[in-house]
Structures are given as structure tokens and as C-alpha cells.
Amino acid sequence: MISNFDFKKSLGQNFLIDDNITECIANTIDYEKSNLVIEVGPGSGNLTKKLLKKADFVLLYEIDTRLKKILYRELNEFENYDIIWDDFLYRDVKEDLKKYNYKNVYVVANLPYYITTPIVSKLVMEMIPAKEIVIMIQKEVAERLSAEVGSKEYGQITVLLDYYFDIKKVIDVDRSAFYPTPNVDSAVIKMTRKNKLEELTSFEHFDKLVKDSFQFKRKTIKNNLIKKYDLDVVSKVLEKYGYNLGMRSEKIPYYVFVEISNELLK
């Protein structure tokens, strides 16, 4: 437990203190030989210590330099780590990784709610070479990211992530596992990068198509796309997979959106 530390709400500082949860997260990664784990926001180092016992090397990103004394003290017995005292969002992570020679990279993070989307977007859009990403986020957001096709949680972000990753929820985490205690419960999800992706003509077009398709969730895909897209092309692809223009987008899996995007660009 950290005493006399001024926790900043602006940084979403709720440190994970439940030893069973930290152990579970550390064990969620399928460590392969020559591995490097990136931990974003180690806080007081409770999870970090578990990772250091299992990983070959851990690269930490921490924005709050007030934690220097605490982290260096807590990690004193270990040598297989490095700390970059900077905002992960503004780092060129690929460039940072060039300093280290490891074949298998993983990412672990306990993410504050306000920064979940920017961090996940960075991991995807900058193609950071992580085989697995294990993140703890607000429970309802975790359910949205790991949602099954047809569920009410399934949406735009689910489709985009499904293109790159196999995603599953690992465990729910009660708010009592943190100090200070947050106002919401959390959950851990695991994102495993797919070895082979469907051919995609333009990610930018695919991204826009998906956003437009989910613009109004209560409307059908036809009504969402009617003003900007060739519905004959959209309908043809949908019917190929047993769907139709009268359905809502939440019923349609990611690979159908991939094919619609590709066909619209022909």
C-alpha cells in the first residue's frame, strides 16, 4: 500500500493492489522464448513484480515522475527492466523497441477509463508488434470490445478490433481490488493478434464504412448507408453471407464488412 501519495484524478490513478488479480494477469500471457513485455502505467509496481518474474524483459512507460522513488524501491531486486518516464501516447514505440533485441512482444496495461480508446487505437493504428495485449479496463467497455456478433454491446470498435485480433474477456475485477477505490468495476481482456488477416484494399475506407454503418444503431444498415454508398454492391455481399439490407449492423460480422469495403472500391 502506498502511504502519503497524492493520487491524481486527472491521471486516473487507481493502483491495483489485489495479489490474486495481478497473478492472474501475469499468467494470462502465453510467454514465448525471447520475450519483452511492455507495461503501460505500472503505478506502484504490484503487477510489474509479477511480470518481472515471468518475462525475459519488461519495458515500463510511466507518465508520473513522482513515482520514481516508489518504483525503483519496489523493483530493487530486479534487473530485467527499463522505465521510460513519458506519456505512452506520444512515444514512437517501434523506435523505442529498436534498443532491445527480443522476438516476441506483449503489452500489459491497467488503463484508466478516459484513456482506453486512445491507447487501444494507438496499438492498432501504429501496428505495434504485440502478439498479445492484456488490458484491464472498465467492465462495460471490456464487454463492448469483446462482444459477440448480434449482442447489444457489439459495435463499431468491436468490428475494427475483430479484424486484427481474437478477443476474449479473462476475468471481472471488483472495484475493491484497487486503491483508491474507483466508482466502477473493471474487467481484463486478452487480445491475440491474428496470424493471417483478410485482404483489405483500404483500411481507411473500411474504417469509414464501419463508422457509417453504426452511426445510428437503431437504424438498419440500409438507412445508415443509403446516402453515401452503392446499396446494390452492399446488398450483393450481404446476401452472399445470408444477410440483407433490412438488418441492423450489429448482426453482421467483421469479415462481411471487409468484403463490402473491398467490393465498393472496385
PDB file of C-alpha atoms in Angstrom:
ATOM      1  CA  MET A   1       0.000   0.000   0.000  1.00  0.00           C
ATOM      2  CA  ILE A   2       1.251   3.478  -0.861  1.00  0.00           C
ATOM      3  CA  SER A   3       1.026   5.911   2.028  1.00  0.00           C
ATOM      4  CA  ASN A   4       1.106   9.697   1.775  1.00  0.00           C
ATOM      5  CA  PHE A   5       0.827   9.635  -2.028  1.00  0.00           C
ATOM      6  CA  ASP A   6      -1.275  12.292  -3.724  1.00  0.00           C
ATOM      7  CA  PHE A   7      -3.349  10.314  -6.219  1.00  0.00           C
ATOM      8  CA  LYS A   8      -4.266  12.371  -9.265  1.00  0.00           C
ATOM      9  CA  LYS A   9      -7.763  12.010 -10.658  1.00  0.00           C
ATOM     10  CA  SER A  10      -6.553  13.675 -13.861  1.00  0.00           C
ATOM     11  CA  LEU A  11      -4.320  10.623 -14.454  1.00  0.00           C
ATOM     12  CA  GLY A  12      -6.980   8.120 -13.434  1.00  0.00           C
ATOM     13  CA  GLN A  13      -4.697   6.780 -10.716  1.00  0.00           C
ATOM     14  CA  ASN A  14      -6.248   3.724  -9.096  1.00  0.00           C
ATOM     15  CA  PHE A  15      -3.472   1.271  -8.277  1.00  0.00           C
ATOM     16  CA  LEU A  16      -4.122  -2.462  -8.440  1.00  0.00           C
ATOM     17  CA  ILE A  17      -3.480  -3.996  -5.003  1.00  0.00           C
ATOM     18  CA  ASP A  18      -5.163  -7.429  -5.228  1.00  0.00           C
ATOM     19  CA  ASP A  19      -2.407 -10.042  -5.410  1.00  0.00           C
ATOM     20  CA  ASN A  20      -4.684 -12.684  -6.938  1.00  0.00           C
ATOM     21  CA  ILE A  21      -5.630 -10.366  -9.797  1.00  0.00           C
ATOM     22  CA  THR A  22      -2.039  -9.335 -10.517  1.00  0.00           C
ATOM     23  CA  GLU A  23      -1.060 -13.014 -10.598  1.00  0.00           C
ATOM     24  CA  CYS A  24      -3.945 -13.794 -12.947  1.00  0.00           C
ATOM     25  CA  ILE A  25      -2.949 -11.021 -15.359  1.00  0.00           C
ATOM     26  CA  ALA A  26       0.702 -12.049 -15.365  1.00  0.00           C
ATOM     27  CA  ASN A  27      -0.327 -15.635 -16.109  1.00  0.00           C
ATOM     28  CA  THR A  28      -2.661 -14.630 -18.949  1.00  0.00           C
ATOM     29  CA  ILE A  29       0.227 -14.033 -21.342  1.00  0.00           C
ATOM     30  CA  ASP A  30       1.497 -17.039 -23.293  1.00  0.00           C
ATOM     31  CA  TYR A  31       5.183 -16.226 -22.950  1.00  0.00           C
ATOM     32  CA  GLU A  32       7.268 -17.480 -25.869  1.00  0.00           C
ATOM     33  CA  LYS A  33      11.047 -17.515 -25.931  1.00  0.00           C
ATOM     34  CA  SER A  34      12.953 -14.237 -26.193  1.00  0.00           C
ATOM     35  CA  ASN A  35      10.088 -12.123 -24.920  1.00  0.00           C
ATOM     36  CA  LEU A  36       9.663  -8.485 -23.981  1.00  0.00           C
ATOM     37  CA  VAL A  37       6.592  -7.222 -22.122  1.00  0.00           C
ATOM     38  CA  ILE A  38       5.530  -3.589 -22.389  1.00  0.00           C
ATOM     39  CA  GLU A  39       3.636  -2.411 -19.329  1.00  0.00           C
ATOM     40  CA  VAL A  40       1.810   0.890 -19.670  1.00  0.00           C
ATOM     41  CA  GLY A  41       1.244   2.692 -16.367  1.00  0.00           C
ATOM     42  CA  PRO A  42       2.917   0.444 -13.760  1.00  0.00           C
ATOM     43  CA  GLY A  43       1.823   2.700 -10.888  1.00  0.00           C
ATOM     44  CA  SER A  44       3.308   1.312  -7.678  1.00  0.00           C
ATOM     45  CA  GLY A  45       4.688  -1.804  -9.404  1.00  0.00           C
ATOM     46  CA  ASN A  46       2.453  -4.508  -7.912  1.00  0.00           C
ATOM     47  CA  LEU A  47       1.748  -6.110 -11.292  1.00  0.00           C
ATOM     48  CA  THR A  48       5.226  -5.265 -12.560  1.00  0.00           C
ATOM     49  CA  LYS A  49       6.852  -7.519  -9.963  1.00  0.00           C
ATOM     50  CA  LYS A  50       4.762 -10.456 -11.154  1.00  0.00           C
ATOM     51  CA  LEU A  51       5.695  -9.766 -14.774  1.00  0.00           C
ATOM     52  CA  LEU A  52       9.392  -9.482 -13.992  1.00  0.00           C
ATOM     53  CA  LYS A  53       9.395 -12.985 -12.527  1.00  0.00           C
ATOM     54  CA  LYS A  54       7.934 -14.452 -15.709  1.00  0.00           C
ATOM     55  CA  ALA A  55       9.209 -12.297 -18.582  1.00  0.00           C
ATOM     56  CA  ASP A  56      12.699 -12.011 -20.022  1.00  0.00           C
ATOM     57  CA  PHE A  57      12.447  -8.226 -20.012  1.00  0.00           C
ATOM     58  CA  VAL A  58       9.822  -5.610 -19.123  1.00  0.00           C
ATOM     59  CA  LEU A  59       9.720  -2.128 -20.631  1.00  0.00           C
ATOM     60  CA  LEU A  60       7.686   0.267 -18.498  1.00  0.00           C
ATOM     61  CA  TYR A  61       6.024   3.511 -19.586  1.00  0.00           C
ATOM     62  CA  GLU A  62       5.057   5.804 -16.715  1.00  0.00           C
ATOM     63  CA  ILE A  63       3.947   9.409 -17.112  1.00  0.00           C
ATOM     64  CA  ASP A  64       4.067  10.361 -13.413  1.00  0.00           C
ATOM     65  CA  THR A  65       7.666  11.074 -12.399  1.00  0.00           C
ATOM     66  CA  ARG A  66       6.547  11.398  -8.768  1.00  0.00           C
ATOM     67  CA  LEU A  67       6.560   7.585  -8.749  1.00  0.00           C
ATOM     68  CA  LYS A  68      10.308   7.292  -9.414  1.00  0.00           C
ATOM     69  CA  LYS A  69      11.316   6.746  -5.800  1.00  0.00           C
ATOM     70  CA  ILE A  70       8.486   4.284  -5.178  1.00  0.00           C
ATOM     71  CA  LEU A  71       9.019   2.225  -8.331  1.00  0.00           C
ATOM     72  CA  TYR A  72      12.793   1.990  -8.050  1.00  0.00           C
ATOM     73  CA  ARG A  73      12.389   0.907  -4.425  1.00  0.00           C
ATOM     74  CA  GLU A  74       9.729  -1.708  -5.209  1.00  0.00           C
ATOM     75  CA  LEU A  75      11.706  -3.116  -8.153  1.00  0.00           C
ATOM     76  CA  ASN A  76      15.063  -3.027  -6.415  1.00  0.00           C
ATOM     77  CA  GLU A  77      15.588  -6.807  -6.539  1.00  0.00           C
ATOM     78  CA  PHE A  78      15.133  -6.961 -10.324  1.00  0.00           C
ATOM     79  CA  GLU A  79      17.422  -6.012 -13.192  1.00  0.00           C
ATOM     80  CA  ASN A  80      15.419  -7.136 -16.234  1.00  0.00           C
ATOM     81  CA  TYR A  81      13.508  -3.901 -16.814  1.00  0.00           C
ATOM     82  CA  ASP A  82      13.758  -0.362 -18.109  1.00  0.00           C
ATOM     83  CA  ILE A  83      11.493   2.635 -17.431  1.00  0.00           C
ATOM     84  CA  ILE A  84      10.605   5.347 -19.914  1.00  0.00           C
ATOM     85  CA  TRP A  85       9.289   8.318 -17.958  1.00  0.00           C
ATOM     86  CA  ASP A  86       6.976   9.711 -20.591  1.00  0.00           C
ATOM     87  CA  ASP A  87       3.423   9.625 -21.948  1.00  0.00           C
ATOM     88  CA  PHE A  88       2.963   6.362 -23.848  1.00  0.00           C
ATOM     89  CA  LEU A  89       0.508   8.048 -26.218  1.00  0.00           C
ATOM     90  CA  TYR A  90       3.206  10.334 -27.580  1.00  0.00           C
ATOM     91  CA  ARG A  91       6.028   7.813 -27.857  1.00  0.00           C
ATOM     92  CA  ASP A  92       7.261   6.222 -31.062  1.00  0.00           C
ATOM     93  CA  VAL A  93       7.075   2.745 -29.554  1.00  0.00           C
ATOM     94  CA  LYS A  94       8.540   0.999 -32.581  1.00  0.00           C
ATOM     95  CA  GLU A  95      11.550   3.288 -32.322  1.00  0.00           C
ATOM     96  CA  ASP A  96      11.822   2.633 -28.577  1.00  0.00           C
ATOM     97  CA  LEU A  97      11.826  -1.121 -29.207  1.00  0.00           C
ATOM     98  CA  LYS A  98      14.828  -0.919 -31.549  1.00  0.00           C
ATOM     99  CA  LYS A  99      17.013  -0.600 -28.464  1.00  0.00           C
ATOM    100  CA  TYR A 100      16.034  -4.099 -27.334  1.00  0.00           C
ATOM    101  CA  ASN A 101      16.563  -7.399 -29.087  1.00  0.00           C
ATOM    102  CA  TYR A 102      13.560  -9.634 -28.430  1.00  0.00           C
ATOM    103  CA  LYS A 103      11.474 -11.735 -30.806  1.00  0.00           C
ATOM    104  CA  ASN A 104       8.109 -11.797 -29.023  1.00  0.00           C
ATOM    105  CA  VAL A 105       6.482  -8.608 -27.721  1.00  0.00           C
ATOM    106  CA  TYR A 106       3.467  -8.376 -25.416  1.00  0.00           C
ATOM    107  CA  VAL A 107       1.570  -5.438 -23.946  1.00  0.00           C
ATOM    108  CA  VAL A 108       0.030  -5.224 -20.479  1.00  0.00           C
ATOM    109  CA  ALA A 109      -1.857  -2.203 -19.147  1.00  0.00           C
ATOM    110  CA  ASN A 110      -4.240  -1.194 -16.400  1.00  0.00           C
ATOM    111  CA  LEU A 111      -5.999   1.589 -18.281  1.00  0.00           C
ATOM    112  CA  PRO A 112      -7.965   4.487 -16.805  1.00  0.00           C
ATOM    113  CA  TYR A 113     -11.368   4.827 -18.472  1.00  0.00           C
ATOM    114  CA  TYR A 114     -10.638   8.178 -20.114  1.00  0.00           C
ATOM    115  CA  ILE A 115      -7.600   6.873 -21.982  1.00  0.00           C
ATOM    116  CA  THR A 116      -8.824   3.415 -23.061  1.00  0.00           C
ATOM    117  CA  THR A 117      -9.806   4.330 -26.628  1.00  0.00           C
ATOM    118  CA  PRO A 118      -6.661   6.385 -27.405  1.00  0.00           C
ATOM    119  CA  ILE A 119      -4.374   3.608 -26.119  1.00  0.00           C
ATOM    120  CA  VAL A 120      -6.190   0.824 -27.984  1.00  0.00           C
ATOM    121  CA  SER A 121      -6.280   2.958 -31.145  1.00  0.00           C
ATOM    122  CA  LYS A 122      -2.543   3.584 -30.883  1.00  0.00           C
ATOM    123  CA  LEU A 123      -1.792  -0.128 -30.501  1.00  0.00           C
ATOM    124  CA  VAL A 124      -3.839  -0.887 -33.626  1.00  0.00           C
ATOM    125  CA  MET A 125      -3.132   2.063 -35.910  1.00  0.00           C
ATOM    126  CA  GLU A 126       0.624   2.194 -35.274  1.00  0.00           C
ATOM    127  CA  MET A 127       0.903  -1.567 -35.759  1.00  0.00           C
ATOM    128  CA  ILE A 128       2.893  -2.030 -32.558  1.00  0.00           C
ATOM    129  CA  PRO A 129       4.151  -5.626 -32.952  1.00  0.00           C
ATOM    130  CA  ALA A 130       2.468  -7.169 -29.928  1.00  0.00           C
ATOM    131  CA  LYS A 131       1.456 -10.817 -30.203  1.00  0.00           C
ATOM    132  CA  GLU A 132      -0.885 -10.427 -27.250  1.00  0.00           C
ATOM    133  CA  ILE A 133      -2.374  -7.425 -25.491  1.00  0.00           C
ATOM    134  CA  VAL A 134      -3.767  -7.847 -21.985  1.00  0.00           C
ATOM    135  CA  ILE A 135      -5.586  -4.794 -20.667  1.00  0.00           C
ATOM    136  CA  MET A 136      -7.723  -4.041 -17.645  1.00  0.00           C
ATOM    137  CA  ILE A 137     -10.454  -1.536 -18.411  1.00  0.00           C
ATOM    138  CA  GLN A 138     -13.901  -0.500 -17.249  1.00  0.00           C
ATOM    139  CA  LYS A 139     -16.172  -3.557 -17.261  1.00  0.00           C
ATOM    140  CA  GLU A 140     -18.768  -2.201 -19.671  1.00  0.00           C
ATOM    141  CA  VAL A 141     -16.036  -1.176 -22.120  1.00  0.00           C
ATOM    142  CA  ALA A 142     -14.481  -4.650 -21.866  1.00  0.00           C
ATOM    143  CA  GLU A 143     -17.837  -6.178 -22.721  1.00  0.00           C
ATOM    144  CA  ARG A 144     -18.079  -3.907 -25.754  1.00  0.00           C
ATOM    145  CA  LEU A 145     -14.592  -4.734 -27.042  1.00  0.00           C
ATOM    146  CA  SER A 146     -15.086  -8.494 -26.595  1.00  0.00           C
ATOM    147  CA  ALA A 147     -18.753  -8.582 -27.696  1.00  0.00           C
ATOM    148  CA  GLU A 148     -20.176 -11.354 -29.833  1.00  0.00           C
ATOM    149  CA  VAL A 149     -21.904 -10.583 -33.129  1.00  0.00           C
ATOM    150  CA  GLY A 150     -25.595  -9.901 -32.525  1.00  0.00           C
ATOM    151  CA  SER A 151     -25.224  -8.763 -28.918  1.00  0.00           C
ATOM    152  CA  LYS A 152     -26.277  -5.262 -27.910  1.00  0.00           C
ATOM    153  CA  GLU A 153     -22.653  -4.441 -26.966  1.00  0.00           C
ATOM    154  CA  TYR A 154     -21.364  -5.275 -30.467  1.00  0.00           C
ATOM    155  CA  GLY A 155     -20.471  -2.096 -32.322  1.00  0.00           C
ATOM    156  CA  GLN A 156     -18.041  -0.123 -34.439  1.00  0.00           C
ATOM    157  CA  ILE A 157     -14.977  -0.625 -32.211  1.00  0.00           C
ATOM    158  CA  THR A 158     -15.708  -4.370 -31.950  1.00  0.00           C
ATOM    159  CA  VAL A 159     -15.721  -4.761 -35.725  1.00  0.00           C
ATOM    160  CA  LEU A 160     -12.463  -2.859 -36.178  1.00  0.00           C
ATOM    161  CA  LEU A 161     -10.679  -4.831 -33.453  1.00  0.00           C
ATOM    162  CA  ASP A 162     -12.083  -8.159 -34.688  1.00  0.00           C
ATOM    163  CA  TYR A 163     -10.249  -7.609 -37.964  1.00  0.00           C
ATOM    164  CA  TYR A 164      -6.879  -7.683 -36.186  1.00  0.00           C
ATOM    165  CA  PHE A 165      -7.439  -9.704 -33.015  1.00  0.00           C
ATOM    166  CA  ASP A 166      -9.153 -12.625 -31.379  1.00  0.00           C
ATOM    167  CA  ILE A 167     -10.583 -11.073 -28.225  1.00  0.00           C
ATOM    168  CA  LYS A 168     -11.863 -12.663 -25.053  1.00  0.00           C
ATOM    169  CA  LYS A 169     -12.739 -11.493 -21.574  1.00  0.00           C
ATOM    170  CA  VAL A 170     -10.484 -13.105 -18.979  1.00  0.00           C
ATOM    171  CA  ILE A 171     -11.917 -12.049 -15.631  1.00  0.00           C
ATOM    172  CA  ASP A 172     -14.153  -9.477 -13.978  1.00  0.00           C
ATOM    173  CA  VAL A 173     -12.412  -7.329 -11.359  1.00  0.00           C
ATOM    174  CA  ASP A 174     -14.300  -5.809  -8.437  1.00  0.00           C
ATOM    175  CA  ARG A 175     -13.583  -2.165  -7.618  1.00  0.00           C
ATOM    176  CA  SER A 176     -12.260  -3.272  -4.209  1.00  0.00           C
ATOM    177  CA  ALA A 177      -9.132  -4.598  -5.964  1.00  0.00           C
ATOM    178  CA  PHE A 178      -7.884  -1.015  -6.356  1.00  0.00           C
ATOM    179  CA  TYR A 179      -6.678   1.806  -4.161  1.00  0.00           C
ATOM    180  CA  PRO A 180      -8.150   4.368  -4.105  1.00  0.00           C
ATOM    181  CA  THR A 181     -11.409   2.538  -4.832  1.00  0.00           C
ATOM    182  CA  PRO A 182     -12.875   3.649  -8.190  1.00  0.00           C
ATOM    183  CA  ASN A 183     -16.589   4.162  -8.846  1.00  0.00           C
ATOM    184  CA  VAL A 184     -16.816   1.362 -11.406  1.00  0.00           C
ATOM    185  CA  ASP A 185     -15.915  -2.303 -11.720  1.00  0.00           C
ATOM    186  CA  SER A 186     -13.306  -3.455 -14.228  1.00  0.00           C
ATOM    187  CA  ALA A 187     -12.507  -6.468 -16.375  1.00  0.00           C
ATOM    188  CA  VAL A 188      -9.435  -7.937 -18.035  1.00  0.00           C
ATOM    189  CA  ILE A 189      -9.492  -8.766 -21.729  1.00  0.00           C
ATOM    190  CA  LYS A 190      -6.920 -10.549 -23.863  1.00  0.00           C
ATOM    191  CA  MET A 191      -6.379  -9.552 -27.488  1.00  0.00           C
ATOM    192  CA  THR A 192      -4.399 -12.081 -29.534  1.00  0.00           C
ATOM    193  CA  ARG A 193      -3.138 -10.813 -32.879  1.00  0.00           C
ATOM    194  CA  LYS A 194      -4.281 -12.934 -35.815  1.00  0.00           C
ATOM    195  CA  ASN A 195      -1.530 -14.611 -37.806  1.00  0.00           C
ATOM    196  CA  LYS A 196      -3.336 -14.011 -41.086  1.00  0.00           C
ATOM    197  CA  LEU A 197      -5.641 -11.137 -41.969  1.00  0.00           C
ATOM    198  CA  GLU A 198      -8.266 -10.963 -44.698  1.00  0.00           C
ATOM    199  CA  GLU A 199      -7.089  -8.923 -47.654  1.00  0.00           C
ATOM    200  CA  LEU A 200      -8.218  -5.325 -47.208  1.00  0.00           C
ATOM    201  CA  THR A 201      -7.947  -2.809 -50.059  1.00  0.00           C
ATOM    202  CA  SER A 202      -8.050   0.247 -47.791  1.00  0.00           C
ATOM    203  CA  PHE A 203      -8.235   0.313 -44.004  1.00  0.00           C
ATOM    204  CA  GLU A 204      -9.327   3.968 -44.143  1.00  0.00           C
ATOM    205  CA  HIS A 205     -12.321   3.059 -46.324  1.00  0.00           C
ATOM    206  CA  PHE A 206     -13.148   0.050 -44.150  1.00  0.00           C
ATOM    207  CA  ASP A 207     -12.950   2.237 -41.036  1.00  0.00           C
ATOM    208  CA  LYS A 208     -15.292   4.846 -42.532  1.00  0.00           C
ATOM    209  CA  LEU A 209     -17.741   2.205 -43.779  1.00  0.00           C
ATOM    210  CA  VAL A 210     -17.966   0.640 -40.322  1.00  0.00           C
ATOM    211  CA  LYS A 211     -18.418   4.029 -38.618  1.00  0.00           C
ATOM    212  CA  ASP A 212     -21.196   4.951 -41.051  1.00  0.00           C
ATOM    213  CA  SER A 213     -22.850   1.553 -40.653  1.00  0.00           C
ATOM    214  CA  PHE A 214     -23.116   2.030 -36.884  1.00  0.00           C
ATOM    215  CA  GLN A 215     -23.884   5.769 -36.964  1.00  0.00           C
ATOM    216  CA  PHE A 216     -27.433   5.153 -35.735  1.00  0.00           C
ATOM    217  CA  LYS A 217     -27.572   1.767 -34.010  1.00  0.00           C
ATOM    218  CA  ARG A 218     -31.363   1.504 -34.108  1.00  0.00           C
ATOM    219  CA  LYS A 219     -31.446   2.007 -37.886  1.00  0.00           C
ATOM    220  CA  THR A 220     -30.918  -0.702 -40.485  1.00  0.00           C
ATOM    221  CA  ILE A 221     -27.668  -0.862 -42.407  1.00  0.00           C
ATOM    222  CA  LYS A 222     -29.605   0.336 -45.459  1.00  0.00           C
ATOM    223  CA  ASN A 223     -30.764   3.509 -43.745  1.00  0.00           C
ATOM    224  CA  ASN A 224     -27.274   4.201 -42.394  1.00  0.00           C
ATOM    225  CA  LEU A 225     -25.569   3.791 -45.768  1.00  0.00           C
ATOM    226  CA  ILE A 226     -28.195   4.929 -48.280  1.00  0.00           C
ATOM    227  CA  LYS A 227     -26.797   8.435 -48.847  1.00  0.00           C
ATOM    228  CA  LYS A 228     -23.117   7.604 -49.386  1.00  0.00           C
ATOM    229  CA  TYR A 229     -22.776   4.057 -50.744  1.00  0.00           C
ATOM    230  CA  ASP A 230     -23.857   1.880 -53.666  1.00  0.00           C
ATOM    231  CA  LEU A 231     -26.529  -0.248 -51.996  1.00  0.00           C
ATOM    232  CA  ASP A 232     -26.587  -2.737 -54.868  1.00  0.00           C
ATOM    233  CA  VAL A 233     -22.969  -3.664 -54.067  1.00  0.00           C
ATOM    234  CA  VAL A 234     -23.665  -3.751 -50.323  1.00  0.00           C
ATOM    235  CA  SER A 235     -26.757  -5.925 -50.830  1.00  0.00           C
ATOM    236  CA  LYS A 236     -24.929  -8.401 -53.062  1.00  0.00           C
ATOM    237  CA  VAL A 237     -22.242  -9.050 -50.449  1.00  0.00           C
ATOM    238  CA  LEU A 238     -24.748  -9.260 -47.606  1.00  0.00           C
ATOM    239  CA  GLU A 239     -26.865 -11.816 -49.451  1.00  0.00           C
ATOM    240  CA  LYS A 240     -23.780 -13.914 -50.160  1.00  0.00           C
ATOM    241  CA  TYR A 241     -23.480 -14.492 -46.408  1.00  0.00           C
ATOM    242  CA  GLY A 242     -27.201 -14.781 -45.665  1.00  0.00           C
ATOM    243  CA  TYR A 243     -27.803 -11.190 -44.539  1.00  0.00           C
ATOM    244  CA  ASN A 244     -29.843  -8.347 -46.053  1.00  0.00           C
ATOM    245  CA  LEU A 245     -30.173  -4.556 -46.100  1.00  0.00           C
ATOM    246  CA  GLY A 246     -33.056  -4.672 -43.629  1.00  0.00           C
ATOM    247  CA  MET A 247     -30.801  -5.873 -40.814  1.00  0.00           C
ATOM    248  CA  ARG A 248     -29.030  -3.794 -38.196  1.00  0.00           C
ATOM    249  CA  SER A 249     -25.258  -3.652 -38.387  1.00  0.00           C
ATOM    250  CA  GLU A 250     -24.860  -5.376 -35.006  1.00  0.00           C
ATOM    251  CA  LYS A 251     -25.942  -8.634 -36.690  1.00  0.00           C
ATOM    252  CA  ILE A 252     -23.134  -8.547 -39.259  1.00  0.00           C
ATOM    253  CA  PRO A 253     -19.618  -9.989 -38.583  1.00  0.00           C
ATOM    254  CA  TYR A 254     -16.434  -8.079 -39.351  1.00  0.00           C
ATOM    255  CA  TYR A 255     -15.386 -10.151 -42.376  1.00  0.00           C
ATOM    256  CA  VAL A 256     -18.592  -9.186 -44.207  1.00  0.00           C
ATOM    257  CA  PHE A 257     -17.740  -5.515 -43.702  1.00  0.00           C
ATOM    258  CA  VAL A 258     -14.253  -6.252 -45.051  1.00  0.00           C
ATOM    259  CA  GLU A 259     -15.692  -7.714 -48.239  1.00  0.00           C
ATOM    260  CA  ILE A 260     -18.242  -4.919 -48.639  1.00  0.00           C
ATOM    261  CA  SER A 261     -15.428  -2.352 -48.339  1.00  0.00           C
ATOM    262  CA  ASN A 262     -13.309  -4.164 -50.917  1.00  0.00           C
ATOM    263  CA  GLU A 263     -16.184  -4.550 -53.386  1.00  0.00           C
ATOM    264  CA  LEU A 264     -17.189  -0.899 -53.102  1.00  0.00           C
ATOM    265  CA  LEU A 265     -13.674   0.124 -54.167  1.00  0.00           C
ATOM    266  CA  LYS A 266     -13.631  -1.995 -57.330  1.00  0.00           C
TER     267      LYS A 266
END
